[in-house]
Structure formats: structure tokens, C-alpha cells
CSV table of C-alpha atoms in Angstrom, one decimal:
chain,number,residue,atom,x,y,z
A,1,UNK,CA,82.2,156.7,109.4
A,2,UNK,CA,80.5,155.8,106.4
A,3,UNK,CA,80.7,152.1,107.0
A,4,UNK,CA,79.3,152.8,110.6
A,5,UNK,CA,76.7,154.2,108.9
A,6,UNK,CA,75.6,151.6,106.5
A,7,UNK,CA,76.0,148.6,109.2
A,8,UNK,CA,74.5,150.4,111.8
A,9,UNK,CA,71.5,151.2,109.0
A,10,UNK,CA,71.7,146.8,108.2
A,11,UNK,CA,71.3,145.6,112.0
A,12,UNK,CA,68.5,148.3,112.6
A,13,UNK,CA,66.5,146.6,109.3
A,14,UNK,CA,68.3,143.3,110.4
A,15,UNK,CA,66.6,143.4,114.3
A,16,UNK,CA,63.1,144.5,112.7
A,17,UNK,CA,63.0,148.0,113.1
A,18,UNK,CA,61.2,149.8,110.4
A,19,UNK,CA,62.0,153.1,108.6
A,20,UNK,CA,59.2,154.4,110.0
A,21,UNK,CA,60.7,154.2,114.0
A,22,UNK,CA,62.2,156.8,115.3
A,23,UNK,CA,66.2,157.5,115.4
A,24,UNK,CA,66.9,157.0,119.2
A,25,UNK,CA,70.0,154.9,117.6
A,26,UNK,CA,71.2,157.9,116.0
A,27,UNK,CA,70.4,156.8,112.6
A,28,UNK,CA,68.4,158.6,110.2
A,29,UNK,CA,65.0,157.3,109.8
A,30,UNK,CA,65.6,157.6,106.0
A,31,UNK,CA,67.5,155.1,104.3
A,32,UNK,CA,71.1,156.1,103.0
A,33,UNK,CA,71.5,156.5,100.0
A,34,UNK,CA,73.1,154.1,97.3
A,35,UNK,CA,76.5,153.1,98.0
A,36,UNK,CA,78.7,150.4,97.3
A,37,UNK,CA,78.9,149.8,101.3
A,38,UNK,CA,74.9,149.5,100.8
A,39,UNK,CA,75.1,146.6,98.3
A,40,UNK,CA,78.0,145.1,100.5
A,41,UNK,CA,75.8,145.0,103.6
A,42,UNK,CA,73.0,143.9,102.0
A,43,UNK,CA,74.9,140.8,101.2
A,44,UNK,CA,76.3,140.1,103.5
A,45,UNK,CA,72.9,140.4,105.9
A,46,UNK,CA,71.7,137.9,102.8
A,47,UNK,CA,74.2,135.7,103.6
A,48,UNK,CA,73.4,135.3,107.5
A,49,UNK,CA,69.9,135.1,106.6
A,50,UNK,CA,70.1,132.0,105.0
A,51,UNK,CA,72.7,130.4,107.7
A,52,UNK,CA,70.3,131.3,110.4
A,53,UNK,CA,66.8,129.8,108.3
A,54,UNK,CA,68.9,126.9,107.7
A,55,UNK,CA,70.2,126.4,111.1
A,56,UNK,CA,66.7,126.4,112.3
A,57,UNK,CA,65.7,124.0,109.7
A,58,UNK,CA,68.2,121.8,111.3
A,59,UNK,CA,66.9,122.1,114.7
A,60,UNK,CA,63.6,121.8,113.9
A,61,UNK,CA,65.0,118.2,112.3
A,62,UNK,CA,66.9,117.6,115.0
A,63,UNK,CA,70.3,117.1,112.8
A,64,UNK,CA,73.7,117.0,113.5
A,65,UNK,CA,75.1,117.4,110.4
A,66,UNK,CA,75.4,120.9,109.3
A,67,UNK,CA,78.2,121.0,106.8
A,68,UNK,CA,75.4,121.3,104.0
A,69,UNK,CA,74.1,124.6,105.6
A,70,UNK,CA,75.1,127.4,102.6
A,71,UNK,CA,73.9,130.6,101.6
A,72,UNK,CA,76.1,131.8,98.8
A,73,UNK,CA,75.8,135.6,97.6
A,74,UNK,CA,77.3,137.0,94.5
A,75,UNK,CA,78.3,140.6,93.8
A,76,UNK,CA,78.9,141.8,90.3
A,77,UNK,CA,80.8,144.7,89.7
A,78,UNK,CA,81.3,145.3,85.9
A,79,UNK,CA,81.7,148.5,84.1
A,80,UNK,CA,83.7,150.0,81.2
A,81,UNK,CA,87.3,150.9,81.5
A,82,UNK,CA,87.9,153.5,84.1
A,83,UNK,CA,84.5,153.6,85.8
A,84,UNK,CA,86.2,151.9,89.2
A,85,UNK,CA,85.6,148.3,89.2
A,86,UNK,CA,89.2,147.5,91.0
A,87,UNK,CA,88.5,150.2,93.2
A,88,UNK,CA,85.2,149.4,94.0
A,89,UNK,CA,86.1,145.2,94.6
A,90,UNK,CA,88.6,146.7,97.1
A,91,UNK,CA,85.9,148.5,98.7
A,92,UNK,CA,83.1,145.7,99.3
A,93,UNK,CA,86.5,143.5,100.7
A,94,UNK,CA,87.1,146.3,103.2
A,95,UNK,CA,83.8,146.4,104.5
A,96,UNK,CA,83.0,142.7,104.9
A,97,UNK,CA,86.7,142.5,106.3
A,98,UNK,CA,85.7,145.0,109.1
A,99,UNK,CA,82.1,143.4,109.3
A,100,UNK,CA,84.6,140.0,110.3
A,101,UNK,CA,86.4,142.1,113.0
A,102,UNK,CA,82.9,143.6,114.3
A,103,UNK,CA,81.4,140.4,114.8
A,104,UNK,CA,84.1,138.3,116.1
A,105,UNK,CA,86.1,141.2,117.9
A,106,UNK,CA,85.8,139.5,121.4
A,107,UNK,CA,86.9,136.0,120.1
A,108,UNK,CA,89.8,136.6,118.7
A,109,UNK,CA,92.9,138.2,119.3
A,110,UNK,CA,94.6,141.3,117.3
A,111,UNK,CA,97.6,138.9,115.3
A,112,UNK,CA,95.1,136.4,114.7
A,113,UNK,CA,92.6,139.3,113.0
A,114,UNK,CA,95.6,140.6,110.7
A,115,UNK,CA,96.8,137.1,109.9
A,116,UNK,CA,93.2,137.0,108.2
A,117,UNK,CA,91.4,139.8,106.9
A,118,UNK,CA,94.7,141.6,106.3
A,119,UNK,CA,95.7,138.8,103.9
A,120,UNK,CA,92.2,138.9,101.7
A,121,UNK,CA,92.4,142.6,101.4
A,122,UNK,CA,96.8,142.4,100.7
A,123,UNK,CA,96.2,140.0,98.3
A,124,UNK,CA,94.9,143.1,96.1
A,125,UNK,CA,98.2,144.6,96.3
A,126,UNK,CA,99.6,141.5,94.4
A,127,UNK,CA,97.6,140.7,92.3
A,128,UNK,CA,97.3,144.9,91.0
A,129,UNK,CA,101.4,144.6,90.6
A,130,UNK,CA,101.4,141.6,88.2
A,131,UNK,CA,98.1,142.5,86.2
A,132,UNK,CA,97.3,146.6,86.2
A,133,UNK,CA,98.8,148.2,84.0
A,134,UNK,CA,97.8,152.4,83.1
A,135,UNK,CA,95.8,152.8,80.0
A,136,UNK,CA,95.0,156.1,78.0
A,137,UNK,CA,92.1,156.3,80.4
A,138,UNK,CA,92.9,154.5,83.4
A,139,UNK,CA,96.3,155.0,85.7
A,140,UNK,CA,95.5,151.2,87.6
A,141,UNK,CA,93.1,149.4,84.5
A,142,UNK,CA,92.8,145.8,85.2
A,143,UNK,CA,93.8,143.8,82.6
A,144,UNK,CA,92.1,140.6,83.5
A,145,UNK,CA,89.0,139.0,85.0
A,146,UNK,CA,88.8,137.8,88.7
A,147,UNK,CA,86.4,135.5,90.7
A,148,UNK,CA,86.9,136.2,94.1
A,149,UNK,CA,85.2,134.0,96.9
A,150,UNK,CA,84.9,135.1,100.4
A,151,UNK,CA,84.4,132.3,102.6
A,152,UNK,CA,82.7,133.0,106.0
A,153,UNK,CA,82.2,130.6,109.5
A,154,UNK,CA,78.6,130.5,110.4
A,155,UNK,CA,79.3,133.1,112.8
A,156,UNK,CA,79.9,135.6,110.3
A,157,UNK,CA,83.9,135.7,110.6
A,158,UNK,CA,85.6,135.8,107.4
A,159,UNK,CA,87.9,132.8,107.4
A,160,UNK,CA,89.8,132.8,103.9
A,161,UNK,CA,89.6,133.6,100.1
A,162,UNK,CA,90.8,132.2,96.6
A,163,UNK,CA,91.0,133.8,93.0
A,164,UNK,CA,90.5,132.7,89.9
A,165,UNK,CA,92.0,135.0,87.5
A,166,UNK,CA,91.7,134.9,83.2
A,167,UNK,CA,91.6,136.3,80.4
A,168,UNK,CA,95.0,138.3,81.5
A,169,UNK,CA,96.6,140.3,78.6
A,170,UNK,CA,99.5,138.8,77.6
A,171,UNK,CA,99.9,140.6,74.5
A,172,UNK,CA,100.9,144.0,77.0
A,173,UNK,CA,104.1,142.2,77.9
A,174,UNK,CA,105.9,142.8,75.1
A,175,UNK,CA,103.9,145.9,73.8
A,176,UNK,CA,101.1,148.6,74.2
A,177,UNK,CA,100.0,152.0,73.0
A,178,UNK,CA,101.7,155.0,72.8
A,179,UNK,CA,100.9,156.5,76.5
A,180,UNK,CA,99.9,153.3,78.0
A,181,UNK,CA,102.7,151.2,79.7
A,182,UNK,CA,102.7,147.8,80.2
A,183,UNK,CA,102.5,145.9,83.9
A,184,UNK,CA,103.1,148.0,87.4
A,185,UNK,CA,105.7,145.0,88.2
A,186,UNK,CA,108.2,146.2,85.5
A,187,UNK,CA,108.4,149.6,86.8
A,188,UNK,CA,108.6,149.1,90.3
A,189,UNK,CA,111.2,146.5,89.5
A,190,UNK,CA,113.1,148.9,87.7
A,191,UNK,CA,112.7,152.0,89.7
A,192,UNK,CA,115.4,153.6,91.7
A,193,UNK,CA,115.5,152.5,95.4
A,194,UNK,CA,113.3,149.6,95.2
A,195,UNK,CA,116.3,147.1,95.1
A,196,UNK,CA,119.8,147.1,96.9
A,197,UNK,CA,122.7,147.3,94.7
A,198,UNK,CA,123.5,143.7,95.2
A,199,UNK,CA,119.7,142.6,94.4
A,200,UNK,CA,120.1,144.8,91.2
A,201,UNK,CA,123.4,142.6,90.2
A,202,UNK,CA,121.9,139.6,90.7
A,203,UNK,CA,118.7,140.4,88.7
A,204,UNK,CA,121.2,142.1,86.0
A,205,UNK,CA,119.7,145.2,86.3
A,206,UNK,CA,122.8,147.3,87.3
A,207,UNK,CA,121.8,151.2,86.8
A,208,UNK,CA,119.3,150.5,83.9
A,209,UNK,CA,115.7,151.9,84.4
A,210,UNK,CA,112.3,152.1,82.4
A,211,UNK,CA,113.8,153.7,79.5
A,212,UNK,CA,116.4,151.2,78.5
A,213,UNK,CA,114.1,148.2,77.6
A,214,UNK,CA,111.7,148.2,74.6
A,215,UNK,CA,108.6,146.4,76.5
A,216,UNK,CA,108.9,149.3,79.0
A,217,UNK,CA,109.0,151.8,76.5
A,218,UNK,CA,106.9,153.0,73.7
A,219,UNK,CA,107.2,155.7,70.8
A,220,UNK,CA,110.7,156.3,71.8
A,221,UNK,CA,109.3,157.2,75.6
A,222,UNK,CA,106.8,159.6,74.9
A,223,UNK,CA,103.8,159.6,76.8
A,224,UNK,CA,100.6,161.0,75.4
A,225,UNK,CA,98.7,160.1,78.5
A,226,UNK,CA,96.6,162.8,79.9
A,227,UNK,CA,96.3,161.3,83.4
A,228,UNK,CA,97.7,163.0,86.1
A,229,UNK,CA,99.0,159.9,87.2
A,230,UNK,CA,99.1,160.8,90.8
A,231,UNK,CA,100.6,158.1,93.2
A,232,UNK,CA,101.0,155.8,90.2
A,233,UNK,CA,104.1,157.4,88.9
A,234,UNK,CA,106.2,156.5,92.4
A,235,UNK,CA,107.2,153.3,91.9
A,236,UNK,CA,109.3,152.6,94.8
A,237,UNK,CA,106.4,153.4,97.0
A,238,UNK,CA,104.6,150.9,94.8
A,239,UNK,CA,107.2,148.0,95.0
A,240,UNK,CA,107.3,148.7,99.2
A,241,UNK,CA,103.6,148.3,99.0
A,242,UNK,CA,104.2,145.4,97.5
A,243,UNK,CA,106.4,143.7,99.6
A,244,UNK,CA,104.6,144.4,102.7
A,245,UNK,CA,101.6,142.4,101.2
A,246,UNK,CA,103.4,139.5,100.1
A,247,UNK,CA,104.8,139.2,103.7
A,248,UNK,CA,101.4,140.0,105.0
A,249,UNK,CA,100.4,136.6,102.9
A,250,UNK,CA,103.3,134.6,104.2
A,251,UNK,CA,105.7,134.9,101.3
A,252,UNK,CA,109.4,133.6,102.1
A,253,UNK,CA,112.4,136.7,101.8
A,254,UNK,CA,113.8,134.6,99.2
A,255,UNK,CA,110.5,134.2,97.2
């Protein structure tokens, strides 16, 4: 409901109608207020701005060519530890992902949606196991930077991704503060029921868990965290979330 609400708010200022007209469209004639979903919209209505004023460029020049037709937008999201930058990323994804589904919903067909929207927003999944790790103040604290780039068609559809990562803490691998733990990937590795008895064998695992490795450890276990963790303490749910996303990419069984 509350990304109906802001797109239905971006085509009404989109199609010229003023804040001032009245709400046959069942939309408030006040704007609503400030939202991640807002700043979202807003680029993305930048973004078909500029494809449509240089579209018409083109026309008016009578060109064919049109693979120099851009109109990049950036989004920013910065913030000190714990304020909700992952989770905030994750929401501007899921809104230009359904934006994608909106526009293009009666071109393409359901497998072909999830074979491209569903792998931008599961790549989050993947990349959380292998770099989040809880802090003192932060159960899922990203402990790197990430460029993301959405890539769009001219029709609006979201059509792929890529991801630069750095400046990943390394230096969390083999230790961390007393109530912080190092990377999700360890854990849910480790945790009981997230691999078969055989996978366990192979990996040399056999029954050991969190508690029997140092870099999975600290201050002899203790955790001075005053988090309530929440979902981040089940791990097996973790490493199943996991594993759906990296099929979801296109990951082999093997890999």
C-alpha cells in the first residue's frame, strides 16, 4: 500500500496534475510525506524524464541512432552505523523492482519477471551472508561499501545490475569485539541443520558449531551485546535464505 501510494502520487505530478486538483484519483491533494519510496520515485520519474527529452531530441533530428540516449540518476544513502542504510538500499531496490513489473506487466511473462527483478533484489541476500556481520549496535552492520547500478530499457523495465564492492573488513575474519561476531556466513555454515551429515564430512565440520573455532568466538563466548537479535540469531533460516537466492541468480548445486 505504501508504494501504491507514492507511485500513484509520481504519475499524478508525472501527467501534470497539480497539488492543487482535486482527489478524484483517490489520492490526497497533499503531498505524502518524506519517505524513502518518495526519493525512489522521484528518481526514477528523473530518469524517464530525460529518456523521453532525449527521445524527442532525436526525432526532432530525425536520428536513428539512439544508443547515446542516457539519463543516469544517483541515490546516496549514507548514515552512521545502525541508522538503516542496508535496509533502506533494499527498500529503494524493491520499489524500482515493482515499478519494472508495473510498467512492463503486460509484456512479459511471470518466469521471465522473476528471472529479473528477483535476481537484483536476491543478490542482497548474498552479498549480506559474506559481508554483514552484528556489531555492538547493529544485528546486520555492513562491513563494506557498495556501488550498485540499476540498468533500465527505455521503457522503464529494469533489465540487470552489477556491484562494486570495497573497502570490506578483512580484519573481522579472524577477530572482533567482545559482543560483536564476525561474518553471517560462518554461523550459518556452522549452525545445526543447515548441512546434511555427509556435507558436514566433507567440509570437516562433523558436530562442531560456533563455539569451537576462535574467529567465531570471542572472550571465551560471552556476548555483551545488548541487541535483541531477533531473526538474526536463527541461522539455519539464514543459510536457507541463502540458498534460495543463489539459485534464484543461477548458481550451480555444486557451487
Amino acid at each position: 500500500n505504501a508504494m501504491r501510494l507514492y507511485w500513484r502520487w509520481g504519475e499524478r505530478l508525472a501527467n501534470g496534475v497539480s497539488s492543487s486538483s482535486g482527489g478524484a484519483d483517490g489520492i490526497s491533494n497533499e503531498a505524502p510525506p518524506p519517505h524513502v519510496f518518495s526519493g525512489a520515485d522521484a528518481a526514477y520519474r528523473g530518469m524517464m524524464r530525460g529518456l523521453d527529452f532525449a527521445r524527442s531530441n532525436l526525432e526532432e533530428e530525425k536520428k536513428e541512432d539512439d544508443s547515446g540516449i542516457v539519463a543516469n540518476q544517483s541515490v546516496l544513502v549514507s548514515g552512521e552505523s545502525g541508522a538503516g542504510k542496508t535496509v533502506t538500499t533494499k527498500f529503494i531496490m524493491q520499489y524500482l523492482a515493482a515499478l519494472s513489473k508495473k510498467v512492463d506487466s503486460d509484456h512479459v511473462t511471470g518466469s521471465e519477471k522473476t528471472s529479473i527483478e528477483q535476481r537484483v533484489l536476491q543478490s542482497n541476500e548474498i552479498l549480506e551472508a559474506f559481508g554483514n556481520a552484528r556489531t555492538l549496535r547493529n544485528d546486520n552492520s555492513s562491513r563494506f561499501g557498495k556501488f550498485i547500478e540499476l540498468r533500465f530499457s527505455d521503457r522503464g523495465r529494469l533489465m540487470g545490475a552489477s556491484i562494486d564492492v570495497y573497502l570490506l573488513e578483512k580484519a573481522r575474519i579472524v577477530g572482533h569485539t567482545c559482543g560483536e561476531q564476525t561474518y553471517h556466513i560462518f554461523y550459518e555454515v556452522l549452525a545445526n541443520g543447515s548441512l546434511t551429515a555427509a556435507e558436514r564430512k566433507q567440509f570437516f565440520i562433523n558436530n562442531s558449531t560456533a563455539s569451537d573455532f576462535a574467529i567465531t568466538t570471542s572472550d571465551r563466548g560471552k556476548d555483551k551485546s545488548k541487541l535483541l537479535h531477533n531473526e538474526y540469531d536463527d541461522h539455519a533460516r539464514m543459510f536457507e535464505v541463502l540458498r534460495t537466492a543463489m539459485n534464484t541468480i543461477g548458481f550451480s548445486h555444486p557451487e
